[in-house]
Coordinates of C-alpha atoms and ligand atoms in Angstrom, one line a residue:
Chain A
M1 CA 0.0 0.0 0.0
T2 CA 1.5 3.3 -1.0
D3 CA -0.6 5.4 1.3
S4 CA -0.3 3.4 4.4
I5 CA 0.3 4.8 7.9
D6 CA 4.0 4.0 7.6
S7 CA 4.3 6.6 4.8
I8 CA 3.1 9.4 7.2
D9 CA 6.2 11.2 8.6
Q10 CA 6.2 10.8 12.4
D11 CA 8.3 13.8 12.9
R12 CA 5.8 15.9 11.1
L13 CA 3.1 14.4 13.2
R14 CA 4.9 15.3 16.4
Q15 CA 5.2 18.9 15.1
Q16 CA 1.3 18.8 14.7
D17 CA 1.6 19.2 10.9
H18 CA -2.0 19.6 9.6
K19 CA -1.6 17.6 6.4
A20 CA 0.1 14.7 8.1
F21 CA -2.6 14.6 10.8
E22 CA -5.3 14.8 8.1
A23 CA -3.8 11.7 6.4
L24 CA -3.8 9.9 9.8
V25 CA -7.5 10.8 10.4
S26 CA -8.4 9.6 6.9
Q27 CA -6.8 6.2 7.5
L28 CA -7.8 5.6 11.1
H29 CA -11.1 7.3 11.7
I30 CA -13.2 4.3 10.9
P31 CA -11.2 1.9 13.1
M32 CA -11.4 4.5 15.9
V33 CA -15.2 4.7 15.6
S34 CA -15.4 0.9 15.6
V35 CA -13.5 0.8 18.9
A36 CA -15.7 3.5 20.5
R37 CA -18.9 1.8 19.3
A38 CA -17.8 -1.6 20.7
I39 CA -17.1 0.0 24.2
I40 CA -19.8 2.6 24.6
G41 CA -22.5 1.9 21.9
D42 CA -23.6 3.9 18.9
S43 CA -25.2 7.0 20.5
L44 CA -22.0 8.3 22.2
A45 CA -19.4 6.8 19.9
E46 CA -19.0 9.7 17.5
E47 CA -18.6 12.2 20.3
V48 CA -16.0 10.1 22.1
V49 CA -14.0 9.7 18.9
Q50 CA -14.0 13.5 18.2
E51 CA -12.7 14.0 21.8
A52 CA -10.1 11.3 21.3
W53 CA -8.8 13.0 18.1
V54 CA -8.6 16.4 19.8
S55 CA -6.7 14.9 22.7
A56 CA -4.4 12.9 20.4
Y57 CA -3.6 16.1 18.4
R58 CA -2.8 17.9 21.7
N59 CA -0.5 15.1 22.8
L60 CA 1.3 14.4 19.6
P61 CA 4.4 16.3 20.6
R62 CA 4.7 13.9 23.5
F63 CA 4.2 10.7 21.3
E64 CA 7.4 8.8 21.9
G65 CA 6.9 5.9 19.5
R66 CA 7.2 3.2 22.2
S67 CA 4.1 1.7 20.7
S68 CA 3.0 2.1 17.1
I69 CA 1.0 5.2 16.3
K70 CA -2.0 3.0 15.6
T71 CA -1.9 1.3 19.0
W72 CA -1.3 4.7 20.7
L73 CA -4.5 6.1 19.0
F74 CA -6.6 3.0 19.7
T75 CA -5.6 3.2 23.4
I76 CA -6.6 6.9 23.5
V77 CA -10.0 6.3 22.1
S78 CA -10.5 3.2 24.3
N79 CA -9.6 5.1 27.4
E80 CA -11.8 8.0 26.4
A81 CA -14.7 5.6 25.8
K82 CA -14.1 3.7 29.1
S83 CA -14.0 6.9 31.2
R84 CA -17.1 8.2 29.5
L85 CA -18.8 4.9 30.2
R86 CA -18.0 5.2 33.9
K87 CA -19.2 8.8 34.0
E88 CA -22.5 7.9 32.4
K89 CA -22.7 4.9 34.7
R90 CA -23.7 2.8 31.8
M91 CA -23.1 -0.8 31.1
V92 CA -22.7 -2.2 27.6
A93 CA -23.3 -5.9 27.7
L94 CA -21.1 -8.4 25.9
E95 CA -22.8 -9.5 22.7
D96 CA -24.7 -12.7 23.3
I97 CA -23.0 -14.7 20.6
T98 CA -25.2 -17.8 21.3
Q99 CA -28.1 -15.7 20.1
D100 CA -26.4 -14.6 17.0
G101 CA -27.9 -17.0 14.5
S102 CA -26.5 -15.4 11.4
V103 CA -23.3 -17.5 11.1
D104 CA -24.8 -20.3 9.0
Y105 CA -21.5 -22.3 9.0
L106 CA -21.8 -22.8 12.8
S107 CA -25.4 -23.7 12.9
A108 CA -26.5 -27.2 13.9
D109 CA -28.3 -27.7 10.6
R110 CA -25.0 -27.7 8.7
F111 CA -23.9 -30.9 10.4
Q112 CA -25.2 -34.4 11.0
R113 CA -26.5 -34.7 14.5
F114 CA -24.4 -37.8 15.2
G115 CA -20.8 -37.8 14.2
G116 CA -20.8 -34.1 13.3
H117 CA -20.0 -34.6 9.6
W118 CA -21.0 -32.0 7.1
K119 CA -24.7 -32.3 6.1
V120 CA -24.5 -29.2 3.9
P121 CA -20.8 -28.9 2.9
P122 CA -19.2 -25.6 1.7
P123 CA -19.7 -24.9 -2.0
D124 CA -17.0 -24.9 -4.6
W125 CA -15.5 -21.6 -5.5
H126 CA -14.5 -20.7 -9.1
L127 CA -12.7 -17.6 -7.8
D128 CA -10.3 -19.3 -5.5
S129 CA -7.4 -16.9 -4.7
P130 CA -7.3 -13.5 -2.9
D131 CA -6.0 -11.9 -6.1
Q132 CA -9.0 -13.1 -8.1
L133 CA -11.4 -11.8 -5.4
L134 CA -9.7 -8.5 -5.2
E135 CA -10.6 -7.9 -8.9
E136 CA -14.3 -8.1 -8.3
R137 CA -15.6 -4.6 -7.8
H138 CA -19.1 -5.6 -6.9
L139 CA -17.9 -8.1 -4.3
Q140 CA -16.0 -5.2 -2.6
K141 CA -19.3 -3.4 -2.1
C142 CA -21.0 -6.4 -0.7
I143 CA -18.1 -6.9 1.8
D144 CA -18.1 -3.2 2.8
H145 CA -21.9 -3.4 3.5
T146 CA -21.6 -6.6 5.5
V147 CA -18.7 -5.2 7.6
S148 CA -20.8 -2.1 8.3
I149 CA -23.7 -4.2 9.7
L150 CA -21.6 -6.6 11.8
P151 CA -22.4 -6.4 15.6
P152 CA -20.2 -3.7 17.1
Q153 CA -17.7 -6.0 19.0
Q154 CA -17.3 -8.3 16.0
R155 CA -16.8 -5.3 13.7
A156 CA -14.1 -3.8 16.0
V157 CA -12.3 -7.1 16.5
F158 CA -12.3 -7.8 12.7
I159 CA -11.1 -4.3 11.8
L160 CA -8.4 -4.3 14.5
R161 CA -7.1 -7.7 13.7
D162 CA -7.6 -8.4 10.0
I163 CA -7.4 -4.8 8.7
E164 CA -5.2 -3.0 11.1
Q165 CA -3.2 -6.1 12.2
Q166 CA -3.1 -5.3 15.9
A167 CA -1.8 -8.2 18.1
L168 CA -4.5 -10.2 20.0
A169 CA -3.1 -9.0 23.3
E170 CA -3.4 -5.4 22.2
I171 CA -7.0 -6.0 21.1
C172 CA -7.8 -7.5 24.5
N173 CA -6.5 -4.3 26.2
I174 CA -8.2 -1.9 23.8
L175 CA -11.6 -3.6 24.1
E176 CA -11.1 -5.0 27.7
V177 CA -12.2 -8.5 26.7
T178 CA -10.5 -11.9 27.0
E179 CA -8.4 -13.4 24.2
S180 CA -10.6 -16.4 23.8
Y181 CA -13.6 -14.1 23.3
V182 CA -11.7 -12.0 20.7
R183 CA -10.9 -15.2 18.8
V184 CA -14.5 -16.3 18.8
L185 CA -15.6 -12.9 17.5
L186 CA -13.0 -12.8 14.8
H187 CA -14.0 -16.2 13.6
R188 CA -17.6 -15.3 13.4
A189 CA -16.9 -12.1 11.5
R190 CA -14.7 -13.9 9.0
L191 CA -17.4 -16.6 8.4
K192 CA -20.1 -14.0 7.8
L193 CA -17.8 -12.4 5.2
M194 CA -17.0 -15.8 3.8
Q195 CA -20.8 -16.4 3.4
V196 CA -20.9 -13.2 1.3
I197 CA -18.2 -14.6 -0.9
D198 CA -20.1 -17.9 -1.2
R199 CA -23.2 -16.1 -2.3
Y200 CA -21.3 -13.9 -4.7
Q201 CA -19.6 -16.9 -6.3
E202 CA -22.9 -18.6 -6.8
T203 CA -25.0 -15.6 -7.9
G204 CA -22.8 -12.6 -8.7
E205 CA -24.8 -10.7 -6.2
C206 CA -24.6 -9.8 -2.5
Chain B
M1 CA -10.8 -37.4 17.0
L2 CA -12.0 -34.1 15.6
N3 CA -15.2 -34.0 13.5
C4 CA -16.3 -31.5 10.8
R5 CA -18.2 -29.5 13.3
D6 CA -15.1 -29.0 15.4
V7 CA -13.1 -28.0 12.3
A8 CA -15.8 -25.4 11.4
H9 CA -15.6 -23.8 14.9
E10 CA -11.8 -23.8 15.1
A11 CA -10.7 -23.1 11.5
S12 CA -9.5 -19.5 12.3
D13 CA -7.5 -20.7 15.3
Y14 CA -5.9 -23.2 13.0
I15 CA -4.9 -20.8 10.2
D16 CA -3.8 -18.2 12.8
H17 CA -1.7 -20.8 14.6
N18 CA -3.5 -20.4 17.8
L19 CA -4.1 -24.2 18.5
S20 CA -2.1 -26.3 20.9
W21 CA 0.3 -28.7 19.1
W22 CA -1.9 -31.6 20.0
R23 CA -5.1 -30.0 18.7
R24 CA -3.2 -28.9 15.6
L25 CA -2.1 -32.5 15.0
M26 CA -5.7 -33.7 15.4
F27 CA -6.7 -31.0 12.9
H28 CA -4.1 -32.2 10.4
L29 CA -5.3 -35.8 10.7
H30 CA -8.9 -34.7 10.1
L31 CA -8.0 -32.6 7.0
F32 CA -6.0 -35.5 5.7
I33 CA -9.1 -37.7 5.4
C34 CA -11.8 -35.0 4.8
V35 CA -12.0 -33.2 1.5
K36 CA -15.0 -31.1 2.6
C37 CA -13.1 -29.7 5.6
R38 CA -10.0 -29.1 3.4
R39 CA -12.2 -27.0 1.2
F40 CA -13.7 -25.2 4.1
V41 CA -10.4 -24.4 5.7
S42 CA -9.0 -23.2 2.4
H43 CA -11.9 -20.9 2.0
V44 CA -11.4 -19.4 5.4
H45 CA -7.8 -18.9 4.6
I46 CA -8.5 -17.2 1.2
T47 CA -11.2 -15.0 2.9
R48 CA -8.7 -13.9 5.6
D49 CA -6.0 -13.1 3.1
F50 CA -8.3 -11.3 0.7
L51 CA -9.7 -9.1 3.5
R52 CA -6.2 -8.3 4.8
Q53 CA -5.0 -7.4 1.3
R54 CA -7.9 -5.0 0.7
G55 CA -6.3 -2.4 2.9
P56 CA -7.7 0.2 5.3
L57 CA -11.3 1.4 5.3
K58 CA -10.9 5.1 4.5
A59 CA -13.0 7.8 6.1
S60 CA -15.0 10.2 3.9
D61 CA -13.8 13.7 3.2
A62 CA -16.7 15.0 5.4
E63 CA -15.6 12.8 8.3
V64 CA -12.0 14.0 8.0
Q65 CA -13.1 17.7 7.8
Q66 CA -15.2 17.3 10.9
V67 CA -12.2 16.2 12.9
M68 CA -10.0 18.9 11.5
T69 CA -12.5 21.6 12.3
N70 CA -12.7 20.4 15.9
I71 CA -8.9 20.6 16.2
D72 CA -8.8 24.1 14.8
N73 CA -11.5 25.2 17.3
D74 CA -9.7 23.6 20.2
K75 CA -6.5 25.6 19.6
P76 CA -7.3 28.8 21.5
H77 CA -7.8 26.9 24.7
Q78 CA -4.3 25.6 24.6
D79 CA -2.6 29.0 24.6
Ligands
ZN1 ZN1 -14.4 -32.8 7.9

């Protein structure tokens, strides 16, 4: 990627250079919102993220680079969301993943009751490499839509891990959840997106 | 012995190398004998790599401008 975070000059960021900061916001606003939504819910997330950006900008001269700039920012928004949560005395419940019936691949109907073998096996794919999938414009739109409607914690975990490549331990800190829970959420998110690819391969539609 | 249902639940842990060595061995044995699970695991793998290679989800210009406006408005308080 030519316009990745790495290409943004960290010295210019420390000097609070507007253009460099704008590039940072453009790349990381959506992940930042996903973190806030996972912690505090939809209604306050936007406000929390705006406060986090302002506080990040103020503190940029003190960014020492001990963690990556991404992890630093995700920690800022996470702390902002957690402290707001305490102030509002609100509780955001963990997603009840047992009630989330939308992962067809994990439903009991997919498997034989005894023995656990596939009853409805995964379909064949004619596009069977990442490169081939990357060329499908319409598929990208289907994926973007599905990512946007994932439950908040699944969405945050998916974006932090598979898009932003944060370590599992970092994600646990940022979202204050256990590693096994992160892994379950990640798997569910991937399988939902895989179902989009299944459908696309079969019908050419979302 | 693992069955297909177990493979479906643990496929991400397998491709991300998060299984214990014993579980991983059991996984290998199952994949060796089961073509449907080989296909499933391969699809999870392709899905993960495809999604990773797509790159970041970029904010719209309006979203970026909103943040930049807030930062400009914040400045006077700092001095
Ligand atoms: Zn199998």
